[in-house]
Amino acid sequence: KENPGAEERRAVIMRVRFEEDEMFVMAMFKKENRLATMQEIRRILPFIKEDGEMLTLVNHTLEKMEQLTNQEFAAIDLEDYQQDTGEEP
């Protein structure tokens, strides 16, 4: 049988379609909830304002995240997209 919540995660991803790069952005800046994650992502905007491609990616990610509820965001599995830094938490 599937993992609990797998069907709910699929429903969220189908309702708001995130590209793989957008999933990496969310995973890279993931915090305890959707709003905190969005705030963390916004903190990098001044540093990427000269990089049009990166700015577009980040803005599209934020726009899609705005459409999610906190519960929907929590159901997205970002584990596969998180970078292993090799450091202890």
PDB file of C-alpha atoms in Angstrom:
ATOM      1  CA  LYS A   1       0.000   0.000   0.000  1.00  0.00           C
ATOM      2  CA  GLU A   2       1.107   3.584  -0.656  1.00  0.00           C
ATOM      3  CA  ASN A   3       2.544   5.885   1.964  1.00  0.00           C
ATOM      4  CA  PRO A   4      -0.070   7.756   3.988  1.00  0.00           C
ATOM      5  CA  GLY A   5      -0.692  11.145   2.405  1.00  0.00           C
ATOM      6  CA  ALA A   6       0.694  10.161  -1.005  1.00  0.00           C
ATOM      7  CA  GLU A   7      -2.654  10.751  -2.709  1.00  0.00           C
ATOM      8  CA  GLU A   8      -2.994  14.163  -1.050  1.00  0.00           C
ATOM      9  CA  ARG A   9       0.530  15.149  -2.168  1.00  0.00           C
ATOM     10  CA  ARG A  10      -0.275  14.176  -5.759  1.00  0.00           C
ATOM     11  CA  ALA A  11      -3.477  16.244  -5.653  1.00  0.00           C
ATOM     12  CA  VAL A  12      -1.563  19.313  -4.497  1.00  0.00           C
ATOM     13  CA  ILE A  13       1.084  18.957  -7.154  1.00  0.00           C
ATOM     14  CA  MET A  14      -1.580  18.538  -9.830  1.00  0.00           C
ATOM     15  CA  ARG A  15      -3.504  21.637  -8.657  1.00  0.00           C
ATOM     16  CA  VAL A  16      -0.412  23.851  -8.569  1.00  0.00           C
ATOM     17  CA  ARG A  17       2.230  22.470 -10.922  1.00  0.00           C
ATOM     18  CA  PHE A  18       5.786  23.084  -9.709  1.00  0.00           C
ATOM     19  CA  GLU A  19       8.685  22.566 -12.085  1.00  0.00           C
ATOM     20  CA  GLU A  20      11.696  20.666 -10.779  1.00  0.00           C
ATOM     21  CA  ASP A  21      13.764  23.862 -10.416  1.00  0.00           C
ATOM     22  CA  GLU A  22      10.978  25.423  -8.362  1.00  0.00           C
ATOM     23  CA  MET A  23      10.936  22.381  -6.098  1.00  0.00           C
ATOM     24  CA  PHE A  24      14.680  22.844  -5.543  1.00  0.00           C
ATOM     25  CA  VAL A  25      14.129  26.516  -4.623  1.00  0.00           C
ATOM     26  CA  MET A  26      11.489  25.581  -2.051  1.00  0.00           C
ATOM     27  CA  ALA A  27      13.652  22.796  -0.648  1.00  0.00           C
ATOM     28  CA  MET A  28      16.715  25.019  -0.409  1.00  0.00           C
ATOM     29  CA  PHE A  29      14.914  27.630   1.709  1.00  0.00           C
ATOM     30  CA  LYS A  30      12.375  25.395   3.484  1.00  0.00           C
ATOM     31  CA  LYS A  31      11.405  26.558   6.948  1.00  0.00           C
ATOM     32  CA  GLU A  32       8.732  25.427   9.407  1.00  0.00           C
ATOM     33  CA  ASN A  33       5.813  26.511   7.192  1.00  0.00           C
ATOM     34  CA  ARG A  34       4.834  28.061   3.856  1.00  0.00           C
ATOM     35  CA  LEU A  35       4.934  31.707   4.957  1.00  0.00           C
ATOM     36  CA  ALA A  36       8.310  31.354   6.681  1.00  0.00           C
ATOM     37  CA  THR A  37       9.688  29.605   3.590  1.00  0.00           C
ATOM     38  CA  MET A  38       8.388  32.386   1.343  1.00  0.00           C
ATOM     39  CA  GLN A  39       9.930  35.001   3.627  1.00  0.00           C
ATOM     40  CA  GLU A  40      13.270  33.184   3.493  1.00  0.00           C
ATOM     41  CA  ILE A  41      13.135  33.023  -0.309  1.00  0.00           C
ATOM     42  CA  ARG A  42      12.324  36.754  -0.514  1.00  0.00           C
ATOM     43  CA  ARG A  43      15.479  37.518   1.481  1.00  0.00           C
ATOM     44  CA  ILE A  44      17.616  36.511  -1.518  1.00  0.00           C
ATOM     45  CA  LEU A  45      15.845  38.804  -4.007  1.00  0.00           C
ATOM     46  CA  PRO A  46      18.308  41.720  -3.589  1.00  0.00           C
ATOM     47  CA  PHE A  47      21.206  39.349  -4.260  1.00  0.00           C
ATOM     48  CA  ILE A  48      19.800  37.941  -7.504  1.00  0.00           C
ATOM     49  CA  LYS A  49      18.251  41.090  -9.022  1.00  0.00           C
ATOM     50  CA  GLU A  50      20.933  41.182 -11.758  1.00  0.00           C
ATOM     51  CA  ASP A  51      20.335  37.530 -12.741  1.00  0.00           C
ATOM     52  CA  GLY A  52      17.180  37.640 -14.850  1.00  0.00           C
ATOM     53  CA  GLU A  53      16.822  33.877 -15.177  1.00  0.00           C
ATOM     54  CA  MET A  54      17.198  33.233 -11.445  1.00  0.00           C
ATOM     55  CA  LEU A  55      14.910  36.161 -10.597  1.00  0.00           C
ATOM     56  CA  THR A  56      12.219  34.745 -12.894  1.00  0.00           C
ATOM     57  CA  LEU A  57      12.553  31.285 -11.328  1.00  0.00           C
ATOM     58  CA  VAL A  58      12.282  32.631  -7.784  1.00  0.00           C
ATOM     59  CA  ASN A  59       9.340  34.919  -8.616  1.00  0.00           C
ATOM     60  CA  HIS A  60       7.444  32.097 -10.352  1.00  0.00           C
ATOM     61  CA  THR A  61       8.068  29.862  -7.335  1.00  0.00           C
ATOM     62  CA  LEU A  62       6.737  32.528  -4.960  1.00  0.00           C
ATOM     63  CA  GLU A  63       3.670  33.153  -7.145  1.00  0.00           C
ATOM     64  CA  LYS A  64       2.814  29.450  -7.104  1.00  0.00           C
ATOM     65  CA  MET A  65       3.429  29.190  -3.367  1.00  0.00           C
ATOM     66  CA  GLU A  66       0.920  32.038  -2.836  1.00  0.00           C
ATOM     67  CA  GLN A  67      -1.762  29.779  -4.348  1.00  0.00           C
ATOM     68  CA  LEU A  68      -1.153  27.007  -1.798  1.00  0.00           C
ATOM     69  CA  THR A  69      -2.653  26.687   1.623  1.00  0.00           C
ATOM     70  CA  ASN A  70      -0.299  25.987   4.519  1.00  0.00           C
ATOM     71  CA  GLN A  71      -1.685  22.435   4.655  1.00  0.00           C
ATOM     72  CA  GLU A  72      -1.020  21.893   0.946  1.00  0.00           C
ATOM     73  CA  PHE A  73       2.540  23.165   1.309  1.00  0.00           C
ATOM     74  CA  ALA A  74       3.133  20.865   4.282  1.00  0.00           C
ATOM     75  CA  ALA A  75       1.989  17.910   2.140  1.00  0.00           C
ATOM     76  CA  ILE A  76       4.654  18.523  -0.537  1.00  0.00           C
ATOM     77  CA  ASP A  77       7.574  16.138  -0.103  1.00  0.00           C
ATOM     78  CA  LEU A  78      10.740  18.166  -0.696  1.00  0.00           C
ATOM     79  CA  GLU A  79      13.126  15.617   0.806  1.00  0.00           C
ATOM     80  CA  ASP A  80      14.393  14.409  -2.587  1.00  0.00           C
ATOM     81  CA  TYR A  81      15.191  17.996  -3.554  1.00  0.00           C
ATOM     82  CA  GLN A  82      17.119  18.981  -0.426  1.00  0.00           C
ATOM     83  CA  GLN A  83      20.875  19.195  -0.805  1.00  0.00           C
ATOM     84  CA  ASP A  84      22.979  17.076   1.517  1.00  0.00           C
ATOM     85  CA  THR A  85      25.559  19.476   2.942  1.00  0.00           C
ATOM     86  CA  GLY A  86      27.364  16.727   4.825  1.00  0.00           C
ATOM     87  CA  GLU A  87      27.031  18.818   7.986  1.00  0.00           C
ATOM     88  CA  GLU A  88      25.188  17.817  11.116  1.00  0.00           C
ATOM     89  CA  PRO A  89      22.004  19.852  11.717  1.00  0.00           C
TER      90      PRO A  89
END
